[in-house]
XYZ file of C-alpha atoms in Angstrom:
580
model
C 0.000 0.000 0.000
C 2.584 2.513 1.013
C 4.842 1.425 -1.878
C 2.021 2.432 -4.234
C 1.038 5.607 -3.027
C 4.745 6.541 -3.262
C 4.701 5.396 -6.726
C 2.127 7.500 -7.681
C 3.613 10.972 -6.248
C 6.392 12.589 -7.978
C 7.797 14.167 -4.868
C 8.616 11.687 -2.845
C 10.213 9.108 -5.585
C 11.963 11.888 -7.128
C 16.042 11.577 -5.682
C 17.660 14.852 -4.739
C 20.362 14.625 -6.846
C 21.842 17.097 -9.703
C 22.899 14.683 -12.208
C 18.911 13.202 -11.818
C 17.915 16.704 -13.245
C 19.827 16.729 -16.021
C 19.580 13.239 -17.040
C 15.904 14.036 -17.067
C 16.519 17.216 -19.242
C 18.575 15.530 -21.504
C 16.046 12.291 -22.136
C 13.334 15.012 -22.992
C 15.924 17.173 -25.160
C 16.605 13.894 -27.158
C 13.357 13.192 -27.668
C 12.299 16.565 -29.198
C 15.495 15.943 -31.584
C 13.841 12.795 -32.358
C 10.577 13.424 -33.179
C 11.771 16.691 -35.151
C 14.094 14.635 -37.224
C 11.392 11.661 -38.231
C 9.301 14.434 -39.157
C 11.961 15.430 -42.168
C 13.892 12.758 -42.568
C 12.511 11.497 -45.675
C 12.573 15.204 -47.014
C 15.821 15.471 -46.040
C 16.754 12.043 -47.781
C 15.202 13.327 -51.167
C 16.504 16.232 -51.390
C 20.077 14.673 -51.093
C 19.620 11.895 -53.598
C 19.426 11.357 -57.576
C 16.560 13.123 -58.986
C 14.451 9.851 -59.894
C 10.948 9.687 -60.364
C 11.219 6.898 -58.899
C 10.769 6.890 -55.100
C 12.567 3.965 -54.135
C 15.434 4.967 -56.572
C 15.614 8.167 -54.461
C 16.041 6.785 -51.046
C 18.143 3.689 -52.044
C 20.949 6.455 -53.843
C 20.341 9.035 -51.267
C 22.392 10.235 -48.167
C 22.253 7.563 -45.275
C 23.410 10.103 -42.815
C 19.380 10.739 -41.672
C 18.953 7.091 -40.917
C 21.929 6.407 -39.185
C 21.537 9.325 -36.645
C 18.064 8.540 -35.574
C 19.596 4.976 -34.858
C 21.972 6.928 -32.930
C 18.951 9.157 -31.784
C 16.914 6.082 -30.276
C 20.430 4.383 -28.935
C 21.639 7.244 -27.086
C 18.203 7.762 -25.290
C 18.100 4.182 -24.710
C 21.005 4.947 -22.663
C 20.089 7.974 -20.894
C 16.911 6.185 -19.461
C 19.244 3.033 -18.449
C 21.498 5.558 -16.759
C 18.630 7.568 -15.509
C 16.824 4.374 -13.805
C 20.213 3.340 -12.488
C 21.176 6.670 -10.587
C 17.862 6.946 -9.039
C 17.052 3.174 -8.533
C 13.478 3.938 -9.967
C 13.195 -0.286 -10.913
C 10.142 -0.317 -9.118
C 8.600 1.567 -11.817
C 9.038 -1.091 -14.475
C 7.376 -3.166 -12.656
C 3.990 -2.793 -13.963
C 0.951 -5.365 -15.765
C 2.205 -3.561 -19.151
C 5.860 -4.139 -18.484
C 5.597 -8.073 -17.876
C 3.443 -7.834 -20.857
C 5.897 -6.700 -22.860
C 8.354 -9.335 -21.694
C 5.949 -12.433 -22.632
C 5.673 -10.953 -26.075
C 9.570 -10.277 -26.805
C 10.160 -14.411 -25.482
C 7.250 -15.711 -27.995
C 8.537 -13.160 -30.691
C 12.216 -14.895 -29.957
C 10.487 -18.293 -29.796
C 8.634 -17.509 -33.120
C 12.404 -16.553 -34.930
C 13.762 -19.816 -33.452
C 11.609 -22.518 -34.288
C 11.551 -20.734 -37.857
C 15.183 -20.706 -38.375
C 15.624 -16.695 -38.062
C 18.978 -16.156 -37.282
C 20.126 -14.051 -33.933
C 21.109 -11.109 -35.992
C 17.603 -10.587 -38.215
C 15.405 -11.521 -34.532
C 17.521 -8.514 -33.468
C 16.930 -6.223 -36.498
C 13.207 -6.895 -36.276
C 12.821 -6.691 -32.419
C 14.602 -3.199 -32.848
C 12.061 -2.250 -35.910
C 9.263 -3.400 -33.676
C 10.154 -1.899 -30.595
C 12.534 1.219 -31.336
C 9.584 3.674 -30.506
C 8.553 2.462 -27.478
C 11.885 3.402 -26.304
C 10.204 6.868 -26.115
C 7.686 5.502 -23.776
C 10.045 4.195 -21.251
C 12.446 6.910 -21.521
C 9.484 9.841 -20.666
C 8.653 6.879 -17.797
C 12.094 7.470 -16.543
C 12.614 10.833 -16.659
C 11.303 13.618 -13.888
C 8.965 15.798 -15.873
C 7.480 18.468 -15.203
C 4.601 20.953 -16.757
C 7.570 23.049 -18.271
C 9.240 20.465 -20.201
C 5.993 19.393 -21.963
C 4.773 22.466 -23.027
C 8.529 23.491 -24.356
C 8.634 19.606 -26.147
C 5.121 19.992 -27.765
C 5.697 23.359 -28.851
C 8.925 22.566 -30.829
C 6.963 19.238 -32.641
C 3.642 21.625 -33.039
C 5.983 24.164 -35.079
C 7.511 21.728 -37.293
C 3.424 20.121 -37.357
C 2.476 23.693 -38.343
C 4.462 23.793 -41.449
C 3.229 20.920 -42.853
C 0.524 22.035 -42.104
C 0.751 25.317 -44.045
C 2.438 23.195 -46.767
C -0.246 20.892 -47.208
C -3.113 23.377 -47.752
C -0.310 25.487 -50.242
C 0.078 21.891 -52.331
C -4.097 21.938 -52.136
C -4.837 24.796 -53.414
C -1.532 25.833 -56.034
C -0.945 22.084 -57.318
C 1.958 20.356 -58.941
C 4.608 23.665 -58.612
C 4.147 23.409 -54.766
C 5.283 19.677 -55.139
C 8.176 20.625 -57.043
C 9.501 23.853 -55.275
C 10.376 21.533 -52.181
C 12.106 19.430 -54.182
C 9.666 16.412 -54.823
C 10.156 14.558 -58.498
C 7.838 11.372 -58.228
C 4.711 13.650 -58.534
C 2.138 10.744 -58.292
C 0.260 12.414 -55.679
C 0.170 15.565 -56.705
C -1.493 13.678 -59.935
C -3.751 12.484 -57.485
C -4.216 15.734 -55.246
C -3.583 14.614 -52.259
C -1.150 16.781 -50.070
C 1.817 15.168 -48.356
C 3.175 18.057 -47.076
C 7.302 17.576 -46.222
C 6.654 13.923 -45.898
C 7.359 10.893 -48.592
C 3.340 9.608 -47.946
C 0.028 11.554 -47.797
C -1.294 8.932 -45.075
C 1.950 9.998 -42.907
C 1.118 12.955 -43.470
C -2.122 12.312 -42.459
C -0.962 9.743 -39.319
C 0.263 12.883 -37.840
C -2.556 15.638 -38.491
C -4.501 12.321 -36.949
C -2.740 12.137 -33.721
C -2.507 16.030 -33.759
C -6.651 16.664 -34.357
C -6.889 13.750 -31.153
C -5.132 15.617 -29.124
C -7.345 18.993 -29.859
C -10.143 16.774 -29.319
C -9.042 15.122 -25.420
C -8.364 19.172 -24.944
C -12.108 20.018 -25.783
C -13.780 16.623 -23.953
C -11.836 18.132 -20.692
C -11.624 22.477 -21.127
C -14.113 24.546 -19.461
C -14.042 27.331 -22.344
C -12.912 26.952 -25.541
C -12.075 30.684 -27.360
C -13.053 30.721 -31.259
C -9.258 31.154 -32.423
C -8.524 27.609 -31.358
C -11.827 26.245 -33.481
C -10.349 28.509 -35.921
C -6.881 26.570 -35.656
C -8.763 23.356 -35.617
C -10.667 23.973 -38.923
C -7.529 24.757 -40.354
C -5.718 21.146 -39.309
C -8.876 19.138 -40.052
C -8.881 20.976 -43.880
C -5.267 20.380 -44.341
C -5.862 16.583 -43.164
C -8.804 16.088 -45.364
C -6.222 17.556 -47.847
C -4.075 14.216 -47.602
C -7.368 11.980 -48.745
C -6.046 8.850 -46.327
C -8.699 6.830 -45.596
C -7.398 4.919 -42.580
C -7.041 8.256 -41.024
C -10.299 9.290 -40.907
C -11.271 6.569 -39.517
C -8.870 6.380 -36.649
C -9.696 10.207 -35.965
C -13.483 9.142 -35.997
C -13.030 5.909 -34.047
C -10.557 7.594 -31.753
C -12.995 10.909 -31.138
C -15.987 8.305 -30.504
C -14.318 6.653 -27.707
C -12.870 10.071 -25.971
C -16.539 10.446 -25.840
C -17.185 7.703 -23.940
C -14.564 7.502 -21.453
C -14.846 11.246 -20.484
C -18.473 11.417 -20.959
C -18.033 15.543 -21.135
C -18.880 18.004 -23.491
C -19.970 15.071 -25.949
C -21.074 17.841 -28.404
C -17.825 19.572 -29.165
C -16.252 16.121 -29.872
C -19.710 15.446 -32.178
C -19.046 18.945 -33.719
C -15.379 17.763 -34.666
C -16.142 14.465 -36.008
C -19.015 16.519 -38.455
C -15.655 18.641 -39.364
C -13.902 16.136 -40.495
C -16.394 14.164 -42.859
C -17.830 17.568 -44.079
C -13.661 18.329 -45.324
C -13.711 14.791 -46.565
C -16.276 14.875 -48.859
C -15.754 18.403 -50.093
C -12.675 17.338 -51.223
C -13.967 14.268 -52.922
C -16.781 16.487 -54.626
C -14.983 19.371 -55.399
C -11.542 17.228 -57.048
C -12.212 14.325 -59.673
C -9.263 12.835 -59.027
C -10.221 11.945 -55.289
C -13.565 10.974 -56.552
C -12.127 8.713 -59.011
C -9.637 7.205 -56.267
C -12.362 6.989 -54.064
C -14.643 4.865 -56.389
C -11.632 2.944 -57.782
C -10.856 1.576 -53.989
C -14.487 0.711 -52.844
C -15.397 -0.890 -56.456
C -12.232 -2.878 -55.896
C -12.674 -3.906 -52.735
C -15.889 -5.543 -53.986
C -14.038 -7.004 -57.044
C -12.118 -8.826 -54.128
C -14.711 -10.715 -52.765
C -16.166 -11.380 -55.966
C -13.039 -12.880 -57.566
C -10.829 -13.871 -54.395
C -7.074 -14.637 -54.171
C -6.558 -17.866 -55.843
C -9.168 -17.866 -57.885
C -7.175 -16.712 -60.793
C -5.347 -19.789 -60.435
C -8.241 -21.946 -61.844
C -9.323 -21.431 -65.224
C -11.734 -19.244 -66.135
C -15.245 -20.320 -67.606
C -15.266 -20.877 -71.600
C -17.637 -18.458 -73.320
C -20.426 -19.777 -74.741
C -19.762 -18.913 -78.406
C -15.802 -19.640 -77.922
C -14.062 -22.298 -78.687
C -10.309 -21.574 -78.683
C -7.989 -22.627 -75.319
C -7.142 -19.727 -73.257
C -3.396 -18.568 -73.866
C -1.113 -20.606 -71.419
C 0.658 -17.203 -70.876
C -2.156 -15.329 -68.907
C -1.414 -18.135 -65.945
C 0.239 -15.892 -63.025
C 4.009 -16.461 -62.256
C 4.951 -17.332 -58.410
C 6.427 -13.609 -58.349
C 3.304 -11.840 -58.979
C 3.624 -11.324 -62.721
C 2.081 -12.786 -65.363
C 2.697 -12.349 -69.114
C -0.595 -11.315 -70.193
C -1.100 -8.782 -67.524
C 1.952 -6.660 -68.832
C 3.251 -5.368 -65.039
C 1.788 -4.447 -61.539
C -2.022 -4.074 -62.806
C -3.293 -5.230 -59.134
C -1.766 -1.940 -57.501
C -3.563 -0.894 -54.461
C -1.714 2.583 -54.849
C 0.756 3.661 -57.372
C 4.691 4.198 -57.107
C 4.829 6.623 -60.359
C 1.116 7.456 -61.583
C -2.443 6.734 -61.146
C -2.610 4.895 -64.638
C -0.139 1.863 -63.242
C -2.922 0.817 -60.193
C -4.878 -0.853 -62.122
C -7.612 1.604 -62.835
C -8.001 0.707 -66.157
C -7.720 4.063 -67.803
C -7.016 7.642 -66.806
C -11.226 7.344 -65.531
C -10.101 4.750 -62.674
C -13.678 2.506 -63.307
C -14.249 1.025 -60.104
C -13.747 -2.880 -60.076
C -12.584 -2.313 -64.132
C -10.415 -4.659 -65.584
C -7.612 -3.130 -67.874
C -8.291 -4.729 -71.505
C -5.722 -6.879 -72.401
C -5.051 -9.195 -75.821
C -5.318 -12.089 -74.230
C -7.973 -13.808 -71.785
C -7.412 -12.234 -68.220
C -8.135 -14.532 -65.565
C -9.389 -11.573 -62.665
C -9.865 -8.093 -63.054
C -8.538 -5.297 -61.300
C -8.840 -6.314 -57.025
C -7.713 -4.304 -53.830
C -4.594 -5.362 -52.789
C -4.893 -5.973 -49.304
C -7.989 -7.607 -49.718
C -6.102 -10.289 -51.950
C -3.018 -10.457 -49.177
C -5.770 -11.100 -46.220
C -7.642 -13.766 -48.344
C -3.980 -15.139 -49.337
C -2.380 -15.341 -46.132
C -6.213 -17.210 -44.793
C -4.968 -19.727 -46.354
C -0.703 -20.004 -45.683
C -1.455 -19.087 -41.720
C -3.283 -22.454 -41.105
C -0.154 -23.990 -41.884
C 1.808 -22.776 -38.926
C -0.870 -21.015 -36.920
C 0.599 -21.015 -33.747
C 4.214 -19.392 -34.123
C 3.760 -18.000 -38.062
C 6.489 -17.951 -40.029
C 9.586 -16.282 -38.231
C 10.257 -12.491 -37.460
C 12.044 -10.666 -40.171
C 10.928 -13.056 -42.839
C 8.021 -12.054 -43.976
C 6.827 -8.491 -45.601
C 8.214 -6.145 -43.197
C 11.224 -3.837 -44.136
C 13.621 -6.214 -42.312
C 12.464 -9.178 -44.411
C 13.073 -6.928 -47.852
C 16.053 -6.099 -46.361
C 17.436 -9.171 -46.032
C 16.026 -10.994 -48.752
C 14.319 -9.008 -51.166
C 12.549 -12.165 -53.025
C 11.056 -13.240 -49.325
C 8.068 -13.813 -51.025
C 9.508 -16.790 -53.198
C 10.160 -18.532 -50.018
C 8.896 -22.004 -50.281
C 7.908 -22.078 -46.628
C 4.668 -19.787 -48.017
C 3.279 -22.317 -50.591
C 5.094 -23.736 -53.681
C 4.697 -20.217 -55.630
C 5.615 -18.634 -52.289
C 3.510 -15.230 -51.565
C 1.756 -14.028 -54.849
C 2.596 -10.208 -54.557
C -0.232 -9.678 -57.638
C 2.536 -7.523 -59.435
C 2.644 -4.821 -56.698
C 5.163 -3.064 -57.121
C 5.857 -2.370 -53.338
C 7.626 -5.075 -51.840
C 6.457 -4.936 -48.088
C 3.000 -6.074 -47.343
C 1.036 -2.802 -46.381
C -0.873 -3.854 -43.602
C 1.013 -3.927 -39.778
C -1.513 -6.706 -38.335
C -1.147 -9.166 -41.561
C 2.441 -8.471 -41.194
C 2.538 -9.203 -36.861
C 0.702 -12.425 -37.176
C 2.060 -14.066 -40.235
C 5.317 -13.630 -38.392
C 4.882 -14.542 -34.875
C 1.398 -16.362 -35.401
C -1.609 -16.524 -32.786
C 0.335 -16.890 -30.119
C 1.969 -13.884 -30.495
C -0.710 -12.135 -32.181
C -2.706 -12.610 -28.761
C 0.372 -11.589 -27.086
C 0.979 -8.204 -28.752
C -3.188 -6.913 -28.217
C -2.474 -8.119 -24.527
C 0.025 -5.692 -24.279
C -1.609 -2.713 -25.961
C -4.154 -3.651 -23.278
C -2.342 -3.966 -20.456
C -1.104 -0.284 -21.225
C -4.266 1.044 -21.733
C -5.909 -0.219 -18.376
C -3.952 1.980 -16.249
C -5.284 5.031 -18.186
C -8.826 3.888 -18.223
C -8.706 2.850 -14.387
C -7.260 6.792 -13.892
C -10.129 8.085 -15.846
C -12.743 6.340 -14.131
C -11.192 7.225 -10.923
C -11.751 10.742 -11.545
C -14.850 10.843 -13.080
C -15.776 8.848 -9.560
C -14.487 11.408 -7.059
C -16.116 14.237 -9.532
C -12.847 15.515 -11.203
C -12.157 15.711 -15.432
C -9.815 13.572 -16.810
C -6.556 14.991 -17.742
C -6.245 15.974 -21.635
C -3.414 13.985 -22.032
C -4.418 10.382 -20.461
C -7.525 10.715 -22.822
C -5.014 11.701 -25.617
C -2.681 8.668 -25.106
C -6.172 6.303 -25.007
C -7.331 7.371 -28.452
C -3.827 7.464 -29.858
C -3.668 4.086 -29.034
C -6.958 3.346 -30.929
C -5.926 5.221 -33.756
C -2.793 3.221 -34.065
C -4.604 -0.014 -33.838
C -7.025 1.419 -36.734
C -4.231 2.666 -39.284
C -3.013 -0.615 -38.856
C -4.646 -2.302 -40.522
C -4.453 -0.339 -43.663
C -0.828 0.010 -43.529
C 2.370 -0.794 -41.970
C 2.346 2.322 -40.010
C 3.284 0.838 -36.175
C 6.662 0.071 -37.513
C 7.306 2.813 -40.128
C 9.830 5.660 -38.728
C 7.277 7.805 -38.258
C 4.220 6.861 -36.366
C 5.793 4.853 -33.509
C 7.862 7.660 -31.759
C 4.958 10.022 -32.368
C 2.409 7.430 -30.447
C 4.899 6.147 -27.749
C 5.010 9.724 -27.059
C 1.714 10.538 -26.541
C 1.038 7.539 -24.522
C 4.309 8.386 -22.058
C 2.531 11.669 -21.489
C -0.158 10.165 -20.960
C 1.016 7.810 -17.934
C 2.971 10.576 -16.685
C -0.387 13.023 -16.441
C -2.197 9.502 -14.863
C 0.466 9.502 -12.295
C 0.285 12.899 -11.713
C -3.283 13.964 -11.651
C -4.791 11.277 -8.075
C -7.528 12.979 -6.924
C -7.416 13.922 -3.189
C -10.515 14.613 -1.612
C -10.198 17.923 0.791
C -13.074 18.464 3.974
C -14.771 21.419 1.360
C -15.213 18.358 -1.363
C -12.683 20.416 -3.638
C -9.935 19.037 -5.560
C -6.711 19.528 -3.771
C -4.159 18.861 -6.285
C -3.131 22.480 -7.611
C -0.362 21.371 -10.329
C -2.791 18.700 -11.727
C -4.089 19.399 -15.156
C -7.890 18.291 -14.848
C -9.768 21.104 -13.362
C -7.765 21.594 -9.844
C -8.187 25.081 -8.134
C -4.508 27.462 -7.826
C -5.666 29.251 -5.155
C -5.877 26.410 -2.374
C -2.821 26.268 -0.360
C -3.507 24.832 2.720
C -1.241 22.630 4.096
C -2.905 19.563 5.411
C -1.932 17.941 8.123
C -0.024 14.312 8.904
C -3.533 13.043 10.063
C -5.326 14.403 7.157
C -2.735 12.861 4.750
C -2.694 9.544 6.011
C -6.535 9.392 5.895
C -6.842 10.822 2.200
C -3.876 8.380 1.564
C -6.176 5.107 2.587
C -8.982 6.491 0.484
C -7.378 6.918 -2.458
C -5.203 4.021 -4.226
C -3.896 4.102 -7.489
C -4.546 2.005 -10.513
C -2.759 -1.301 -10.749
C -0.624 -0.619 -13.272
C 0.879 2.311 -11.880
C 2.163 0.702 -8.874
């Protein structure tokens, strides 16, 4: 008991010593350099490499410098916090349900690489790539913060957020010179308009307007008065988001603003009014630009096709027409590398790498669910792409359901990088893993990715974890709500974030990209520090007595209470499990 509510108070468990102070400065210093540089590294890349159109040309020939000093980045603040937890013997605080969780899921990721023959060297690469940004999470765990250092460390990220911001709505409105001027030569979505602002992907772009708009949105579930300038400021973020046309955005921003609505259960109408912001800038932008109306219809017609004509199906062949009576070409069968002779490239595209006409639109129109005419019989038409990987690997995972397949073997960017034809791997089926001609080599969906790799087991494993760091936060927030205080902004922040992750991942790889991970572990280790922070303490008058806490508590009480008083507020209030 005592141990807990020590746990949970920053005073006490903080150790008067210098160095602790500056160890803590420097852990948040190095995270503002981090999150600063994964917000133009790719920019930074391109504009330091040959001037390709295409994209992967570019960052194969370009500078490495960027890459190699956010490894350095992550490494160095993987050292601070070891430092910083061994000068102030703060083990106790890694002792949590989401800590242990962690644990079981790094042993059944390493039993997953071992009974699949992954050698020590790619289980390290890929436990790095999985992991690297929660490094974030236990560094901000480690460190002393303090109102001062957050507001500093969001306001340098919000600046660099601002530009692309500003960038984004400059590419909307002006086009293909405001793609060019910063340097960008694979203009495929500016042929598309969609804005990506300084980064290589619209839906990054989008990721992080996402996780910004969240954020506005835990601020308005928990603020007493909210001055028009900052709706203002919001209209202007959810525009330049809607600018980016990525689809697994809005619906992590919806699904993430829906359930900020139901854990604070305040001011449900602002968050309403936010999520009727968002669709209304969605679909002007699909009515007032062809080209996202076209991409729109393209994708849902597809996604139909799918289901219509699923993955293998191709495989069989296709129906004789009634008035034919010639054998179908042998050459329209599909190679084991995605390809097929009749097809005449990547026609199965769920996005393009160089221009709208190569995803299998079937003309500059995109017809949804058309097929693009060909001179020979075509087994399929045009299909989604991830809808043909989920129906594909349906049928591989019952193989090895239990473990999957190995880490760093299949589809991630550890897998290309260490075998670039991992899809010919036997292990996946004679043909190995029919790509469909897409031209990107990594599978573009983070769950289909997790459990072909690790399996069930560790499928199960990794949500458990997610979980078991979300309880904490929900058990704070119900806490509160009991004892009649708001929930901090940034606990209900670091809740949806974690939603909005989940949600983007299934529609893309984005929970081990560079970008999203250190952006969401950050969030989320605000969000346990403001949990730990904000323990409501009853006073005699029934008024909150915490005066630095962020949910509502009143300045102007400074009454010292007395060692009877404490003791007895101390045995009424205990803190969640998983902050102890």
């Amino acid at each position: 008991m005592n141990g807990s509510i020590q746990s949970m108070a920053p005073p006490t468990d903080r150790p008067a010593r210098p160095i602790s102070g500056l160890l803590s400065t420097a852990i948040v210093v190095v995270v503002g350099a981090l999150l600063v540089h994964v917000l133009l590294e790719t920019w930074a890349q391109v504009l330091s490499g040959p001037t390709s159109v295409d994209p992967r040309a570019n960052l194969d020939g370009s500078a490495q410098w960027p890459k190699q000093l956010k490894t350095v980045l992550y490494l160095g603040l993987a050292g601070l916090t070891v430092v910083k937890v061994a000068v102030d013997r703060l083990w106790h605080r890694f002792l949590t349900g989401a800590d242990l969780a962690l644990v079981v899921l790094g042993l059944v990721m390493v039993l997953a690489g071992l009974v699949n023959d992954s050698s020590m060297s790619l289980m390290g690469e890929a436990l790095f790539v999985y992991f690297r940004g929660v490094i974030v999470f236990y560094a901000l765990r480690a460190a002393d913060l303090n109102s001062m250092m957050i507001r500093r460390l969001l306001i340098v990220v919000a600046v660099v957020v601002s530009v692309n911001v500003l960038l984004a709505l400059v590419q909307m409105v002006v086009g293909e010179p405001a793609y060019r001027v910063l340097g960008w030569v694979d203009l495929t979505w500016s042929e598309q308009s969609r804005a990506q602002g300084l980064l290589s992907h619209p839906n990054h772009l989008g990721h992080v307007l996402g996780l910004t708009l969240l954020g506005f949105v835990a601020w308005l579930a928990t603020a007493t008065d909210v001055r028009r300038r900052w709706w203002a400021v919001a209209v202007v973020a959810t525009v330049a988001m809607s600018a980016t046309q990525s689809r697994e955005t809005l619906l992590g921003v919806l699904i993430g603003a829906v359930v900020i609505a139901v854990v604070a259960r305040t001011n449900t109408r602002r968050i309403l009014a936010v999520c009727l912001l968002v669709v209304l800038c969605t679909v002007a932008q699909i009515a007032a630009r062809p080209d996202n109306r076209a991409e729109w219809e393209r994708r849902i017609g597809n996604a139909f096709t799918s289901f219509n004509h699923p993955a293998g199906s191709e495989s069989s062949p296709p129906a004789p027409p009634a008035a034919a009576t010639a054998k179908p070409s042998p050459t329209a069968t599909p190679r084991p590398d995605g390809g097929s002779t009749a097809s005449g490239g990547p026609k199965t595209s769920a996005k393009p790498s160089t221009s709208p006409g190569t995803s299998g639109s079937g003309g500059p129109g995109g017809s949804p669910g058309a097929a693009t005419p060909q001179p020979t019989h075509s087994p399929a038409p045009v299909r989604e792409i991830r809808v043909l990987y989920l129906q594909q690997a349906g049928k591989i995972l019952p193989r090895q359901p239990l473990l999957g397949f190995g880490i760093g073997q299949f589809g991630g960017v550890v897998a290309e990088k260490d075998n670039p034809n991992w899809h010919k791997n036997p292990k996946f089926g004679p043909g190995g893993f029919n790509r469909y001609g897409f031209q990107a080599v990594q599978v573009d969906s983070f769950w289909l990715h997790l459990i072909m790799e690790v399996g069930v087991l560790g499928f199960g494993a990794y949500l458990v974890w997610l979980f078991m760091i979300a309880k904490p936060l929900l058990a704070r927030t119900r806490q509160l709500r009991r004892t009649g205080h708001r929930p901090a902004p940034n606990v209900l922040w670091g809740i949806a974030a974690l939603i909005f992750a989940c949600i983007v991942g299934f529609l893309s790889p984005s929970m081990e990209d560079p970008l999203l991970p250190p952006l969401l572990w950050t969030v989320v280790g605000l969000a346990w520090w403001a949990a730990r922070r904000s323990a409501p303490i009853d006073q005699k008058d029934g008024g909150p007595a915490d005066a630095t806490g962020p949910a509502g508590a009143r300045e102007d009480d400074t009454r010292i209470l007395t060692t009877d008083e404490i003791l007895a507020q101390a045995r009424r209030v205990r803190p969640p499990a998983g902050f102890r």
